Coordinates of C-alpha atoms in Angstrom, one line a residue:
X113 CA -23.2 3.6 -6.6
X114 CA -21.5 5.1 -9.7
X115 CA -18.8 2.6 -9.8
X116 CA -19.5 -1.1 -9.9
X117 CA -16.4 -2.4 -11.4
X118 CA -13.9 -1.6 -8.6
X119 CA -11.6 -4.6 -7.8
X120 CA -9.5 -5.2 -4.6
X121 CA -5.9 -6.4 -4.6
X122 CA -4.3 -7.9 -1.6
X123 CA -0.5 -8.8 -1.3
X124 CA 0.4 -11.4 1.3
X125 CA 3.6 -13.6 2.2
X126 CA 3.7 -16.2 4.8
X127 CA 6.9 -15.3 6.7
X128 CA 6.7 -18.5 8.8
X129 CA 7.1 -20.7 5.8
X130 CA 10.6 -22.4 6.3
X131 CA 11.1 -23.3 2.6
X132 CA 10.5 -19.7 1.6
X133 CA 12.8 -18.5 4.3
X134 CA 15.6 -20.6 3.1
X135 CA 15.1 -19.6 -0.6
X136 CA 15.2 -16.0 0.6
X137 CA 18.4 -16.5 2.6
X138 CA 20.1 -18.1 -0.5
X139 CA 19.3 -15.1 -2.8
X140 CA 20.4 -12.7 0.0
X141 CA 23.8 -14.3 -0.1
X142 CA 24.1 -13.4 -3.7
X143 CA 22.9 -9.9 -3.3
X144 CA 24.7 -6.8 -2.2
X145 CA 24.6 -5.6 1.4
X146 CA 22.9 -2.3 0.5
X147 CA 20.2 -4.1 -1.5
X148 CA 19.2 -6.6 1.2
X149 CA 19.7 -4.8 4.5
X150 CA 16.4 -3.4 5.0
X151 CA 14.7 -6.7 4.1
X152 CA 16.7 -8.8 6.5
X153 CA 14.5 -8.0 9.5
X154 CA 11.9 -10.6 10.5
X155 CA 9.4 -7.8 11.1
X156 CA 9.0 -7.1 7.4
X157 CA 7.5 -10.5 6.8
X158 CA 6.1 -11.6 10.3
X159 CA 2.6 -12.9 10.0
X160 CA 0.2 -11.8 12.9
X161 CA -2.5 -14.1 12.2
X162 CA -5.0 -11.2 11.5
X163 CA -5.3 -11.4 7.9
X164 CA -8.8 -12.8 8.2
X165 CA -10.0 -9.6 9.6
X166 CA -9.1 -7.8 6.4
X167 CA -11.4 -10.2 4.6
X168 CA -14.1 -9.7 7.2
X169 CA -13.9 -6.0 6.9
X170 CA -14.2 -6.1 3.1
X171 CA -17.3 -8.2 3.4
X172 CA -18.8 -6.2 6.2
X173 CA -17.9 -2.7 5.2
X174 CA -17.3 -2.8 1.4
X175 CA -19.4 -5.8 -0.1
X176 CA -19.5 -3.6 -3.4
X177 CA -16.0 -4.7 -4.5
X178 CA -16.4 -6.7 -7.8
X179 CA -13.5 -9.2 -7.3
X180 CA -10.7 -9.7 -4.7
X181 CA -7.4 -10.7 -6.2
X182 CA -5.2 -12.4 -3.6
X183 CA -1.5 -12.2 -4.7
X184 CA 1.2 -14.5 -3.1
X185 CA 4.3 -16.4 -4.2
X186 CA 2.2 -19.5 -3.6
X187 CA 1.4 -19.3 -0.1
X188 CA -2.2 -20.1 1.1
X189 CA -3.8 -19.4 4.4
X190 CA -5.2 -22.6 5.7
X191 CA -8.5 -20.9 6.6
X192 CA -9.2 -19.3 3.2
X193 CA -12.0 -20.4 1.0
X194 CA -10.4 -20.4 -2.3
X195 CA -13.6 -21.4 -4.1
X196 CA -15.4 -18.2 -3.2
X197 CA -16.9 -16.7 -6.3
X198 CA -15.4 -13.3 -5.7
X199 CA -11.9 -14.6 -5.0
X200 CA -9.1 -15.0 -7.4
X201 CA -5.9 -16.6 -6.3
X202 CA -2.8 -15.1 -8.1
X203 CA 0.8 -16.4 -8.0
X204 CA 3.7 -14.1 -8.9
X205 CA 4.5 -16.0 -12.1
X206 CA 0.8 -15.5 -13.3
X207 CA 1.7 -11.8 -13.9
X208 CA 5.1 -10.8 -13.1
X209 CA 7.6 -11.1 -16.2
X210 CA 9.8 -14.1 -15.7
X211 CA 13.0 -12.2 -15.7
X212 CA 12.1 -10.7 -12.4
X213 CA 11.4 -13.9 -10.5
X214 CA 11.7 -15.1 -8.0
X215 CA 11.4 -11.7 -6.2
X216 CA 11.3 -10.7 -2.6
X217 CA 10.9 -7.0 -3.5
X218 CA 7.4 -5.6 -2.9
X219 CA 8.1 -2.8 -5.4
X220 CA 8.5 -5.4 -8.2
X221 CA 5.1 -6.9 -7.2
X222 CA 3.4 -3.5 -7.0
X223 CA 4.6 -2.1 -10.2
X224 CA 3.3 -5.0 -12.2
X225 CA -0.1 -5.2 -10.6
X226 CA -1.8 -3.9 -13.8
X227 CA -0.6 -7.2 -15.5
X228 CA -3.0 -9.4 -13.5
X229 CA -5.4 -11.1 -15.9
X230 CA -8.9 -9.8 -15.6
X231 CA -8.3 -7.0 -13.2
X232 CA -10.5 -3.9 -13.8
X233 CA -9.3 -0.4 -14.8
X234 CA -10.0 0.8 -11.2
X235 CA -8.7 -1.2 -8.3
X236 CA -7.7 -0.6 -4.7
X237 CA -4.5 -2.1 -3.5
X238 CA -4.2 -3.3 0.1
X239 CA -1.0 -4.3 2.0
X240 CA -1.8 -7.1 4.4
X241 CA -1.5 -4.7 7.2
X242 CA -4.3 -2.5 6.0
X243 CA -7.8 -2.9 7.5
X244 CA -11.3 -1.5 7.1
X245 CA -13.0 -0.5 10.4
X246 CA -16.2 1.0 9.1
X247 CA -18.6 1.2 6.2
X248 CA -17.1 2.8 3.0
X249 CA -18.9 3.6 -0.2
X250 CA -17.4 3.3 -3.7
X251 CA -17.1 7.0 -4.2
X252 CA -14.7 7.2 -1.2
X253 CA -12.2 5.4 -3.4
X254 CA -13.3 6.4 -6.9
X255 CA -15.5 9.1 -8.3
X256 CA -16.3 9.9 -12.0
X257 CA -13.8 7.1 -12.9
X258 CA -10.9 8.8 -11.2
X259 CA -9.2 7.9 -7.9
X260 CA -10.0 9.7 -4.6
X261 CA -7.0 10.8 -2.7
X262 CA -5.3 13.6 -0.7
X263 CA -2.7 15.6 -2.6
X264 CA -0.8 17.4 0.1
X265 CA 2.6 19.0 -0.6
X266 CA 5.5 17.7 1.4
X267 CA 9.2 18.6 1.9
X268 CA 11.1 15.3 1.5
X269 CA 14.0 14.9 3.9
X270 CA 16.9 12.5 3.5
X271 CA 16.6 9.6 5.9
X272 CA 19.1 7.1 7.0
X273 CA 18.0 4.2 9.1
X274 CA 19.9 2.7 12.0
X275 CA 20.8 -0.2 9.7
X276 CA 22.7 2.2 7.3
X277 CA 20.0 2.1 4.6
X278 CA 19.2 5.3 3.0
X279 CA 15.5 5.6 2.3
X280 CA 15.5 7.4 -1.1
X281 CA 12.4 6.1 -2.8
X282 CA 10.3 9.4 -2.4
X283 CA 13.1 11.4 -3.8
X284 CA 13.5 8.9 -6.8
X285 CA 9.7 9.2 -7.3
X286 CA 9.6 12.9 -7.3
X287 CA 12.5 13.3 -9.5
X288 CA 10.4 11.4 -12.2
X289 CA 7.5 13.6 -11.5
X290 CA 9.4 16.8 -12.1
X291 CA 10.8 15.4 -15.3
X292 CA 7.2 15.1 -16.7
X293 CA 5.2 17.7 -15.0
X294 CA 5.6 21.5 -14.6
X295 CA 4.5 22.5 -10.9
X296 CA 3.3 26.0 -11.9
X297 CA 1.2 24.6 -14.8
X298 CA -0.3 21.8 -12.5
X299 CA -1.3 24.3 -10.0
X300 CA -3.0 26.6 -12.4
X301 CA -4.9 23.7 -14.0
X302 CA -5.7 21.8 -10.8
X303 CA -6.0 24.6 -8.3
X304 CA -9.1 23.1 -6.6
X305 CA -7.5 19.8 -6.3
X306 CA -4.6 21.0 -4.4
X307 CA -6.5 23.7 -2.2
X308 CA -9.4 21.7 -0.9
X309 CA -11.1 22.1 2.4
X310 CA -11.0 18.4 2.8
X311 CA -7.3 18.5 3.6
X312 CA -7.9 20.5 6.8
X313 CA -4.9 21.8 8.5
X314 CA -2.6 19.9 6.1
X315 CA -3.2 22.6 3.6
X316 CA -0.7 24.7 5.5
X317 CA 2.0 22.3 4.1
X318 CA 1.0 23.0 0.6
X319 CA 0.9 26.8 1.2
X320 CA 4.3 26.9 2.8
X321 CA 5.9 25.0 -0.2
X322 CA 4.3 27.1 -2.9
X323 CA 7.4 29.3 -3.5
X324 CA 9.4 26.3 -4.7
X325 CA 9.6 26.0 -8.4
X326 CA 9.5 22.2 -8.6
X327 CA 7.5 19.7 -6.7
X328 CA 9.2 19.0 -3.3
X329 CA 7.2 15.9 -2.6
X330 CA 3.8 14.8 -1.3
X331 CA 2.6 13.4 1.9
X332 CA 2.2 9.6 1.9
X333 CA -0.8 8.6 3.9
X334 CA -0.1 5.0 3.4
X335 CA -3.8 3.7 3.4
X336 CA -5.4 1.5 0.7
X337 CA -4.4 2.9 -2.7
X338 CA -6.9 3.8 -5.4
X339 CA -5.2 3.1 -8.7
X340 CA -5.8 3.0 -12.3
X341 CA -4.5 0.3 -14.7
X342 CA -4.0 2.8 -17.4
X343 CA -1.7 4.9 -15.2
X344 CA 0.6 1.9 -14.7
X345 CA 0.9 1.5 -18.5
X346 CA 1.5 5.1 -19.1
X347 CA 4.4 5.2 -16.7
X348 CA 5.8 1.9 -18.0
X349 CA 5.7 3.5 -21.5
X350 CA 7.5 6.6 -20.4
X351 CA 9.9 5.5 -17.8
X352 CA 10.5 1.8 -18.7
X353 CA 14.2 1.9 -17.9
X354 CA 13.7 2.9 -14.1
X355 CA 10.8 0.6 -13.6
X356 CA 12.7 -2.3 -15.3
X357 CA 15.8 -1.5 -13.1
X358 CA 13.6 -1.5 -10.0
X359 CA 12.0 -4.8 -10.8
X360 CA 15.3 -6.4 -11.5
X361 CA 16.3 -6.0 -7.8
X362 CA 15.2 -9.1 -6.1
X363 CA 15.2 -7.2 -2.7
X364 CA 14.3 -3.6 -1.9
X365 CA 17.0 -1.2 -3.2
X366 CA 17.6 2.3 -2.3
X367 CA 17.6 3.2 -6.0
X368 CA 14.0 1.8 -6.4
X369 CA 10.9 3.7 -7.2
X370 CA 7.6 2.3 -5.7
X371 CA 3.8 2.6 -5.8
X372 CA 3.9 6.1 -4.6
X373 CA 5.0 7.1 -8.0
X374 CA 1.6 6.1 -9.3
X375 CA -0.1 8.4 -6.6
X376 CA 2.2 11.3 -7.4
X377 CA 1.4 10.9 -11.1
X378 CA -2.3 11.2 -10.4
X379 CA -1.6 14.3 -8.2
X380 CA 0.5 16.1 -10.7
X381 CA -1.6 15.4 -13.7
X382 CA -4.7 16.4 -11.8
X383 CA -6.4 13.1 -12.5
X384 CA -7.9 12.5 -9.0
X385 CA -10.7 13.7 -6.8
X386 CA -9.8 15.3 -3.3
X387 CA -10.5 13.2 -0.3
X388 CA -10.4 14.0 3.4
X389 CA -7.1 13.3 5.1
X390 CA -9.0 11.8 7.9
X391 CA -10.0 8.6 6.0
X392 CA -7.7 6.6 8.2
X393 CA -4.4 6.5 10.2
X394 CA -1.1 4.7 10.1
X395 CA -0.4 3.3 13.5
X396 CA 2.2 0.8 14.9
X397 CA 2.5 -1.9 17.5
X398 CA 5.7 -1.7 19.3
X399 CA 7.3 -2.5 22.8
X400 CA 5.5 0.5 24.1
X401 CA 2.4 -0.7 25.9
X402 CA 1.0 2.8 26.0
X403 CA 1.3 3.1 22.2
X404 CA -0.2 -0.3 21.8
X405 CA -3.2 0.4 23.9
X406 CA -3.9 3.3 21.7
X407 CA -3.9 1.0 18.7
X408 CA -6.3 -1.5 20.4
X409 CA -8.6 1.4 21.3
X410 CA -8.6 2.8 17.9
X411 CA -9.8 -0.5 16.4
X412 CA -12.5 -1.1 19.1
X413 CA -13.9 2.4 18.8
X414 CA -13.6 2.3 15.0
X415 CA -12.3 5.9 15.2
X416 CA -11.7 6.1 11.6
X417 CA -12.9 3.9 8.6
X418 CA -9.3 2.7 7.7
X419 CA -6.1 1.8 9.5
X420 CA -2.6 0.6 8.5
X421 CA -0.8 -1.3 11.4
X422 CA 3.0 -1.3 11.1
X423 CA 5.1 -3.8 13.1
X424 CA 7.8 -2.3 15.3
X425 CA 7.9 -4.9 17.8
X426 CA 11.5 -5.8 18.6
X427 CA 11.5 -8.0 21.7
X428 CA 9.6 -11.0 23.1
X429 CA 6.1 -9.3 23.4
X430 CA 5.0 -10.7 19.9
X431 CA 2.5 -13.2 21.2
X432 CA 1.1 -11.0 23.8
X433 CA 0.4 -8.2 21.4
X434 CA -0.8 -10.6 18.7
X435 CA -3.6 -11.8 21.0
X436 CA -4.5 -8.2 22.0
X437 CA -4.8 -7.2 18.4
X438 CA -7.1 -10.3 17.6
X439 CA -9.2 -9.4 20.6
X440 CA -9.6 -5.9 19.4
X441 CA -10.6 -6.9 15.9
X442 CA -13.1 -9.6 17.3
X443 CA -14.9 -6.8 19.2
X444 CA -15.9 -5.3 15.9
X445 CA -15.8 -8.3 13.5
X446 CA -16.6 -11.4 15.4
X447 CA -18.5 -13.3 12.7
X448 CA -16.6 -15.5 10.1
X449 CA -16.8 -14.1 6.7
X450 CA -17.8 -16.3 3.6
X451 CA -14.1 -16.2 2.7
X452 CA -13.3 -18.4 5.6
X453 CA -13.7 -22.2 5.7

């Protein structure tokens, strides 16, 4: 193992906390509709009761993490062993500047992770819907002190959700990248990072977008993110205004930038190592039983080492699907971890 000081960061919110729900409602009333509309759905904060399988996966498949920083606004899972020597509990006020609090904006939390006291230069950031399904080595996240990732070009299209919310963050991110990096120069200096056999058929995306003068975007694989604390500081130093504006929004706003900006910065600067695009998948549970069966099967058969499970469940199938997810995870991670009481 050439990296022994890699930390893990997990963000979690207990969407079932009625006090937190009321506080959130009060701040929503004072916010503009365009700022809050995407965050109004219960799906964004719904807890599926499967967080313990993230901890079990970390212990079983990646025991080499130095520390695990568990970040909440004060919520605590009742099963969590807070005295575990590798676990550090972190509240928002411990690292997020006071002028941004309270916040219900995940971008604010993400863009300040480098401020967590004691966190290492190299860390992997997990959303609470990201899980490990098989053994992973440190050099699948960091190699020669640089993040491992897949830099594949993409053409960003304008998106407008059914709730009248324009999803502009990828465009906001890439605008900053083009202000700081020259695509032609980046291609010349980092050719092997962009044209790597590990990307498989996704290389066609990059080839097709070569004629464009500027970066048109990158594919977002939405799996655990390999990050450098120094990259956060560099971007804060160079783009403090846009980061400060984003963090000032208590709810996700269409004018925000997000954590993908850090990844894009690594890609454009060439400060990363190419990683296979088959490290994991982004899946979703929904009201489609066939789609859900694929998710359960993917977990049980451990088809890839990582998975992100989005929540697209709209009707009353929540409890049934929750039990099926638990059953799938129990098939591969039946033993309690030392992080559980």
